[in-house]
């Protein structure tokens, strides 16, 4: 039986068109700034996000790290960050140990930071305190199940930071999912941010790569920090070629992933023992509460795997399923049928 893989949108494979583009890409040494395909991708990304310049990096984690190193600029200070944010929760503490920031965690509510709570976390300068200099945002919000931070809330959060002299970094790993779900452009979200990183390697189907955008000055300085952490790449046009296909061909179809996630959520919530908060399904992720089955998270994951459905554990109460171009309507319907018989 072929496995239906709903573990993550990071598992998407490059399209045939991407592989062709990679094979035929015009290449040069990108550390010298001479890879025309990288330069084309970076220009395209900067234009789409409405920023002056862009920089290709290896991963989303490197995109956040290099952005945070650039904002720290050797000074560090305090970064206001959601305790549920990827950059705080899943990135090995690089913001502290490598970039030199002291985190001031503020907990989000279903992916939403509260502007008043963020304002309260920004302490007045005092000889006792690290100086608050940066706010980190995330959209879509991964740990809440791909929730979309609405543009008006996003703008209020940016304003709170800027009024107090803090810069804003947006971890927009899935910024195009957010923009499509919110009915705005990625540039609308980027407008109030000093830096944004987004991933090419998730639903956009590239084999690897993320992009940082910001002012020309910020990106020049980011280039130095990327090199310091070993991210200076040579004929990186092979990566950028796939990225160009991603930005031209793979964004509009994200709406299909969102529709299929809703279909999956409705199907799963009809299965005895499973429940889904339908309001939480805004993009391509579905967090499914399994406590009604009486099974542990690992037991549910194993049972579904035996039935040919791969899901991610979100212990102790839930599993996560993510739709992608490899799991269309037919695969979703088949997965729901397999889940029903596995857990019934
Ligand atoms: C996946 C992800 C990242 C990191 O990307 P990698 O390419 O896996 O390093 C950063 N932030 C968020 C919100 C993500 O979902």
GROMACS .gro file of C-alpha atoms and ligand atoms in nm:
model
  359
    1UNK     CA    1   0.000   0.000   0.000
    2UNK     CA    2   0.133   0.345  -0.083
    3UNK     CA    3   0.173   0.574   0.215
    4UNK     CA    4  -0.024   0.898   0.231
    5UNK     CA    5   0.220   1.149   0.378
    6UNK     CA    6   0.065   1.430   0.582
    7UNK     CA    7   0.361   1.482   0.818
    8UNK     CA    8   0.479   1.819   0.689
    9UNK     CA    9   0.487   2.046   0.387
   10UNK     CA   10   0.868   2.024   0.415
   11UNK     CA   11   0.832   1.680   0.255
   12UNK     CA   12   0.717   1.817  -0.080
   13UNK     CA   13   0.940   1.717  -0.370
   14UNK     CA   14   1.064   1.947  -0.647
   15UNK     CA   15   0.842   1.962  -0.956
   16UNK     CA   16   0.965   1.841  -1.297
   17UNK     CA   17   0.981   2.205  -1.404
   18UNK     CA   18   1.207   2.282  -1.107
   19UNK     CA   19   1.439   1.993  -1.190
   20UNK     CA   20   1.459   2.113  -1.553
   21UNK     CA   21   1.529   2.469  -1.439
   22UNK     CA   22   1.803   2.345  -1.203
   23UNK     CA   23   1.961   2.143  -1.484
   24UNK     CA   24   1.972   2.440  -1.720
   25UNK     CA   25   2.040   2.727  -1.476
   26UNK     CA   26   2.303   2.982  -1.568
   27UNK     CA   27   2.559   2.968  -1.284
   28UNK     CA   28   2.842   3.166  -1.128
   29UNK     CA   29   3.013   3.210  -0.790
   30UNK     CA   30   2.753   3.364  -0.560
   31UNK     CA   31   3.011   3.456  -0.292
   32UNK     CA   32   3.145   3.691  -0.561
   33UNK     CA   33   2.784   3.801  -0.632
   34UNK     CA   34   2.820   3.651  -0.978
   35UNK     CA   35   2.549   3.388  -0.997
   36UNK     CA   36   2.290   3.537  -1.236
   37UNK     CA   37   2.019   3.292  -1.130
   38UNK     CA   38   2.064   3.376  -0.761
   39UNK     CA   39   2.057   3.746  -0.845
   40UNK     CA   40   1.737   3.698  -1.044
   41UNK     CA   41   1.567   3.511  -0.758
   42UNK     CA   42   1.677   3.773  -0.504
   43UNK     CA   43   1.548   4.059  -0.723
   44UNK     CA   44   1.218   3.878  -0.771
   45UNK     CA   45   1.180   3.808  -0.397
   46UNK     CA   46   1.262   4.167  -0.302
   47UNK     CA   47   1.006   4.297  -0.553
   48UNK     CA   48   0.732   4.058  -0.438
   49UNK     CA   49   0.784   4.151  -0.073
   50UNK     CA   50   0.818   4.522  -0.151
   51UNK     CA   51   1.170   4.548  -0.008
   52UNK     CA   52   1.496   4.686  -0.150
   53UNK     CA   53   1.699   4.367  -0.142
   54UNK     CA   54   1.698   3.994  -0.069
   55UNK     CA   55   1.941   3.719   0.026
   56UNK     CA   56   1.919   3.346  -0.044
   57UNK     CA   57   2.004   3.125   0.253
   58UNK     CA   58   2.003   2.751   0.306
   59UNK     CA   59   1.712   2.709   0.546
   60UNK     CA   60   1.447   2.892   0.741
   61UNK     CA   61   1.649   2.844   1.056
   62UNK     CA   62   1.946   3.010   0.887
   63UNK     CA   63   1.716   3.286   0.760
   64UNK     CA   64   1.604   3.363   1.115
   65UNK     CA   65   1.954   3.325   1.262
   66UNK     CA   66   2.125   3.548   1.006
   67UNK     CA   67   1.846   3.808   1.042
   68UNK     CA   68   1.883   3.803   1.420
   69UNK     CA   69   2.265   3.826   1.396
   70UNK     CA   70   2.225   4.125   1.165
   71UNK     CA   71   1.979   4.300   1.397
   72UNK     CA   72   2.204   4.224   1.697
   73UNK     CA   73   2.501   4.380   1.519
   74UNK     CA   74   2.736   4.272   1.796
   75UNK     CA   75   2.526   4.455   2.057
   76UNK     CA   76   2.254   4.202   2.128
   77UNK     CA   77   1.998   4.315   2.380
   78UNK     CA   78   1.652   4.182   2.451
   79UNK     CA   79   1.429   4.028   2.184
   80UNK     CA   80   1.056   4.010   2.254
   81UNK     CA   81   0.949   3.673   2.119
   82UNK     CA   82   0.646   3.446   2.137
   83UNK     CA   83   0.733   3.147   2.358
   84UNK     CA   84   0.547   2.934   2.099
   85UNK     CA   85   0.745   3.076   1.806
   86UNK     CA   86   0.959   2.848   1.592
   87UNK     CA   87   1.261   3.076   1.640
   88UNK     CA   88   1.235   3.032   2.018
   89UNK     CA   89   1.107   2.675   2.040
   90UNK     CA   90   1.273   2.485   1.756
   91UNK     CA   91   1.597   2.656   1.657
   92UNK     CA   92   1.843   2.522   1.912
   93UNK     CA   93   1.863   2.848   2.104
   94UNK     CA   94   2.075   3.004   1.828
   95UNK     CA   95   1.919   3.343   1.900
   96UNK     CA   96   2.105   3.337   2.234
   97UNK     CA   97   2.413   3.124   2.182
   98UNK     CA   98   2.505   3.249   1.835
   99UNK     CA   99   2.327   3.581   1.774
  100UNK     CA  100   2.369   3.702   2.135
  101UNK     CA  101   2.010   3.801   2.215
  102UNK     CA  102   1.841   3.765   2.552
  103UNK     CA  103   1.488   3.643   2.486
  104UNK     CA  104   1.191   3.794   2.667
  105UNK     CA  105   0.923   3.534   2.593
  106UNK     CA  106   0.559   3.643   2.567
  107UNK     CA  107   0.303   3.369   2.515
  108UNK     CA  108   0.068   3.396   2.218
  109UNK     CA  109  -0.297   3.292   2.231
  110UNK     CA  110  -0.383   3.054   1.946
  111UNK     CA  111  -0.095   3.208   1.756
  112UNK     CA  112  -0.191   3.569   1.832
  113UNK     CA  113   0.031   3.796   2.039
  114UNK     CA  114  -0.157   4.058   2.239
  115UNK     CA  115  -0.027   4.412   2.163
  116UNK     CA  116  -0.084   4.516   2.527
  117UNK     CA  117   0.115   4.218   2.655
  118UNK     CA  118   0.393   4.293   2.406
  119UNK     CA  119   0.396   4.659   2.516
  120UNK     CA  120   0.416   4.550   2.880
  121UNK     CA  121   0.711   4.322   2.802
  122UNK     CA  122   0.914   4.611   2.658
  123UNK     CA  123   1.075   4.754   2.971
  124UNK     CA  124   1.200   5.109   3.001
  125UNK     CA  125   1.579   5.141   2.979
  126UNK     CA  126   1.733   5.069   3.318
  127UNK     CA  127   2.079   4.977   3.433
  128UNK     CA  128   1.946   4.633   3.535
  129UNK     CA  129   1.786   4.532   3.205
  130UNK     CA  130   1.912   4.418   2.870
  131UNK     CA  131   1.793   4.680   2.621
  132UNK     CA  132   1.487   4.567   2.424
  133UNK     CA  133   1.573   4.618   2.057
  134UNK     CA  134   1.378   4.363   1.854
  135UNK     CA  135   1.034   4.205   1.823
  136UNK     CA  136   1.002   3.868   1.644
  137UNK     CA  137   0.671   3.777   1.481
  138UNK     CA  138   0.562   3.459   1.300
  139UNK     CA  139   0.299   3.420   1.026
  140UNK     CA  140   0.147   3.173   0.960
  141UNK     CA  141   0.192   3.054   1.315
  142UNK     CA  142   0.326   2.702   1.311
  143UNK     CA  143   0.258   2.564   1.661
  144UNK     CA  144  -0.100   2.690   1.667
  145UNK     CA  145  -0.170   2.486   1.353
  146UNK     CA  146  -0.101   2.739   1.079
  147UNK     CA  147  -0.311   3.022   1.218
  148UNK     CA  148  -0.308   3.348   1.022
  149UNK     CA  149  -0.226   3.667   1.212
  150UNK     CA  150  -0.468   3.920   1.058
  151UNK     CA  151  -0.306   4.219   0.889
  152UNK     CA  152  -0.457   4.472   1.131
  153UNK     CA  153  -0.325   4.286   1.438
  154UNK     CA  154   0.012   4.243   1.264
  155UNK     CA  155   0.027   4.618   1.202
  156UNK     CA  156  -0.064   4.698   1.563
  157UNK     CA  157   0.214   4.470   1.689
  158UNK     CA  158   0.467   4.633   1.455
  159UNK     CA  159   0.352   4.978   1.569
  160UNK     CA  160   0.397   4.888   1.938
  161UNK     CA  161   0.755   4.784   1.863
  162UNK     CA  162   0.844   5.078   1.642
  163UNK     CA  163   0.695   5.336   1.883
  164UNK     CA  164   0.937   5.204   2.145
  165UNK     CA  165   1.236   5.199   1.910
  166UNK     CA  166   1.242   4.824   1.846
  167UNK     CA  167   1.299   4.672   1.503
  168UNK     CA  168   1.064   4.395   1.380
  169UNK     CA  169   1.166   4.062   1.226
  170UNK     CA  170   0.895   3.846   1.072
  171UNK     CA  171   0.948   3.471   1.050
  172UNK     CA  172   0.732   3.432   0.742
  173UNK     CA  173   0.829   3.072   0.672
  174UNK     CA  174   0.473   3.042   0.529
  175UNK     CA  175   0.404   3.408   0.454
  176UNK     CA  176   0.238   3.323   0.120
  177UNK     CA  177  -0.004   3.087   0.296
  178UNK     CA  178  -0.088   3.372   0.533
  179UNK     CA  179  -0.131   3.625   0.253
  180UNK     CA  180  -0.358   3.398   0.047
  181UNK     CA  181  -0.572   3.305   0.346
  182UNK     CA  182  -0.600   3.670   0.455
  183UNK     CA  183  -0.670   3.794   0.102
  184UNK     CA  184  -0.379   4.039   0.109
  185UNK     CA  185  -0.031   4.037  -0.045
  186UNK     CA  186   0.291   3.921   0.120
  187UNK     CA  187   0.415   4.279   0.067
  188UNK     CA  188   0.128   4.405   0.285
  189UNK     CA  189   0.268   4.200   0.574
  190UNK     CA  190   0.630   4.288   0.494
  191UNK     CA  191   0.559   4.663   0.475
  192UNK     CA  192   0.581   4.723   0.851
  193UNK     CA  193   0.869   4.479   0.910
  194UNK     CA  194   1.240   4.557   0.906
  195UNK     CA  195   1.324   4.205   0.792
  196UNK     CA  196   1.130   3.900   0.676
  197UNK     CA  197   1.244   3.547   0.606
  198UNK     CA  198   1.033   3.305   0.403
  199UNK     CA  199   1.085   2.940   0.305
  200UNK     CA  200   1.101   2.806  -0.049
  201UNK     CA  201   1.124   2.450   0.081
  202UNK     CA  202   0.780   2.405   0.235
  203UNK     CA  203   0.457   2.408   0.032
  204UNK     CA  204   0.640   2.588  -0.248
  205UNK     CA  205   0.813   2.252  -0.313
  206UNK     CA  206   1.178   2.355  -0.352
  207UNK     CA  207   1.433   2.101  -0.229
  208UNK     CA  208   1.589   2.366  -0.004
  209UNK     CA  209   1.626   2.738   0.044
  210UNK     CA  210   1.487   3.039   0.223
  211UNK     CA  211   1.507   3.410   0.146
  212UNK     CA  212   1.565   3.710   0.374
  213UNK     CA  213   1.437   4.051   0.259
  214UNK     CA  214   1.507   4.399   0.396
  215UNK     CA  215   1.676   4.726   0.311
  216UNK     CA  216   1.984   4.719   0.087
  217UNK     CA  217   2.199   4.808   0.391
  218UNK     CA  218   2.044   4.529   0.603
  219UNK     CA  219   2.100   4.270   0.330
  220UNK     CA  220   2.464   4.380   0.279
  221UNK     CA  221   2.527   4.328   0.650
  222UNK     CA  222   2.332   4.000   0.647
  223UNK     CA  223   2.565   3.874   0.374
  224UNK     CA  224   2.856   3.906   0.620
  225UNK     CA  225   2.670   3.710   0.888
  226UNK     CA  226   2.560   3.443   0.639
  227UNK     CA  227   2.927   3.392   0.545
  228UNK     CA  228   3.026   3.371   0.914
  229UNK     CA  229   2.792   3.078   0.975
  230UNK     CA  230   2.908   2.897   0.662
  231UNK     CA  231   2.617   2.997   0.442
  232UNK     CA  232   2.818   3.153   0.162
  233UNK     CA  233   2.732   2.934  -0.136
  234UNK     CA  234   2.907   2.905  -0.469
  235UNK     CA  235   2.697   2.794  -0.771
  236UNK     CA  236   2.378   2.842  -0.571
  237UNK     CA  237   2.186   2.908  -0.891
  238UNK     CA  238   2.089   2.540  -0.883
  239UNK     CA  239   1.884   2.621  -0.572
  240UNK     CA  240   1.768   2.961  -0.696
  241UNK     CA  241   1.642   2.813  -1.024
  242UNK     CA  242   1.389   2.606  -0.831
  243UNK     CA  243   1.307   2.912  -0.621
  244UNK     CA  244   1.217   3.114  -0.931
  245UNK     CA  245   0.974   2.841  -1.038
  246UNK     CA  246   0.834   2.841  -0.684
  247UNK     CA  247   0.768   3.215  -0.684
  248UNK     CA  248   0.615   3.218  -1.031
  249UNK     CA  249   0.416   2.891  -1.034
  250UNK     CA  250   0.360   2.755  -0.684
  251UNK     CA  251   0.198   3.034  -0.484
  252UNK     CA  252  -0.156   3.054  -0.626
  253UNK     CA  253  -0.210   2.682  -0.582
  254UNK     CA  254  -0.167   2.714  -0.201
  255UNK     CA  255  -0.540   2.791  -0.192
  256UNK     CA  256  -0.599   2.426  -0.292
  257UNK     CA  257  -0.396   2.308   0.010
  258UNK     CA  258  -0.611   2.527   0.233
  259UNK     CA  259  -0.937   2.391   0.088
  260UNK     CA  260  -0.809   2.034   0.125
  261UNK     CA  261  -0.710   2.098   0.487
  262UNK     CA  262  -1.068   2.205   0.561
  263UNK     CA  263  -1.198   1.892   0.388
  264UNK     CA  264  -0.958   1.680   0.595
  265UNK     CA  265  -1.060   1.857   0.915
  266UNK     CA  266  -1.431   1.792   0.849
  267UNK     CA  267  -1.362   1.427   0.767
  268UNK     CA  268  -1.143   1.373   1.073
  269UNK     CA  269  -1.389   1.538   1.310
  270UNK     CA  270  -1.656   1.287   1.198
  271UNK     CA  271  -1.440   0.997   1.319
  272UNK     CA  272  -1.534   0.883   1.673
  273UNK     CA  273  -1.264   0.983   1.924
  274UNK     CA  274  -1.121   1.261   1.709
  275UNK     CA  275  -1.210   1.627   1.721
  276UNK     CA  276  -1.100   1.938   1.537
  277UNK     CA  277  -1.159   2.303   1.618
  278UNK     CA  278  -1.277   2.400   1.269
  279UNK     CA  279  -1.213   2.771   1.328
  280UNK     CA  280  -0.844   2.690   1.375
  281UNK     CA  281  -0.809   2.546   1.024
  282UNK     CA  282  -0.713   2.852   0.824
  283UNK     CA  283  -0.428   2.729   0.605
  284UNK     CA  284  -0.266   2.393   0.527
  285UNK     CA  285  -0.241   2.245   0.877
  286UNK     CA  286  -0.490   2.049   1.085
  287UNK     CA  287  -0.433   1.980   1.454
  288UNK     CA  288  -0.654   1.686   1.553
  289UNK     CA  289  -0.735   1.619   1.919
  290UNK     CA  290  -0.729   1.240   1.973
  291UNK     CA  291  -0.807   1.224   2.346
  292UNK     CA  292  -1.151   1.073   2.275
  293UNK     CA  293  -0.981   0.759   2.143
  294UNK     CA  294  -0.827   0.685   2.486
  295UNK     CA  295  -0.495   0.619   2.309
  296UNK     CA  296  -0.162   0.792   2.356
  297UNK     CA  297  -0.031   1.018   2.080
  298UNK     CA  298   0.234   0.760   1.984
  299UNK     CA  299  -0.029   0.485   1.968
  300UNK     CA  300  -0.245   0.696   1.735
  301UNK     CA  301   0.054   0.780   1.512
  302UNK     CA  302   0.152   0.410   1.496
  303UNK     CA  303  -0.201   0.290   1.419
  304UNK     CA  304  -0.238   0.545   1.139
  305UNK     CA  305   0.103   0.454   1.000
  306UNK     CA  306   0.002   0.086   0.993
  307UNK     CA  307  -0.306   0.195   0.798
  308UNK     CA  308  -0.093   0.390   0.548
  309UNK     CA  309  -0.135   0.746   0.679
  310UNK     CA  310   0.172   0.936   0.804
  311UNK     CA  311   0.101   1.211   1.058
  312UNK     CA  312   0.310   1.409   1.309
  313UNK     CA  313   0.274   1.370   1.686
  314UNK     CA  314   0.171   1.676   1.889
  315UNK     CA  315   0.173   1.513   2.234
  316UNK     CA  316  -0.001   1.473   2.465
  317UNK     CA  317  -0.340   1.545   2.303
  318UNK     CA  318  -0.305   1.582   1.930
  319UNK     CA  319  -0.168   1.482   1.595
  320UNK     CA  320  -0.090   1.725   1.315
  321UNK     CA  321  -0.164   1.672   0.947
  322UNK     CA  322  -0.043   1.906   0.672
  323UNK     CA  323  -0.179   1.914   0.318
  324UNK     CA  324   0.044   1.977   0.019
  325UNK     CA  325   0.054   1.932  -0.358
  326UNK     CA  326   0.113   1.559  -0.299
  327UNK     CA  327  -0.211   1.522  -0.102
  328UNK     CA  328  -0.499   1.649  -0.310
  329UNK     CA  329  -0.870   1.590  -0.265
  330UNK     CA  330  -0.852   1.219  -0.357
  331UNK     CA  331  -0.567   1.154  -0.112
  332UNK     CA  332  -0.752   1.341   0.162
  333UNK     CA  333  -1.067   1.132   0.108
  334UNK     CA  334  -0.863   0.812   0.108
  335UNK     CA  335  -0.678   0.919   0.425
  336UNK     CA  336  -1.003   0.989   0.609
  337UNK     CA  337  -1.134   0.644   0.511
  338UNK     CA  338  -0.813   0.478   0.633
  339UNK     CA  339  -0.818   0.676   0.959
  340UNK     CA  340  -1.178   0.578   1.023
  341UNK     CA  341  -1.106   0.206   0.985
  342UNK     CA  342  -0.777   0.227   1.181
  343UNK     CA  343  -0.933   0.399   1.482
  344UNK     CA  344  -1.286   0.256   1.462
  345LIG     C1  345   1.000   2.541   0.911
  345LIG     C2  346   1.003   2.667   0.985
  345LIG     C3  347   1.123   2.736   1.005
  345LIG     C4  348   1.259   2.678   0.974
  345LIG     O1  349   1.279   2.633   0.849
  345LIG     P1  350   1.388   2.517   0.820
  345LIG     O2  351   1.407   2.531   0.673
  345LIG     O3  352   1.325   2.390   0.862
  345LIG     O4  353   1.511   2.550   0.897
  345LIG     C5  354   1.117   2.858   1.067
  345LIG     N1  355   1.001   2.909   1.108
  345LIG     C6  356   0.884   2.846   1.092
  345LIG     C7  357   0.757   2.911   1.137
  345LIG     C8  358   0.881   2.722   1.029
  345LIG     O5  359   0.764   2.659   1.016
   0.00000   0.00000   0.00000
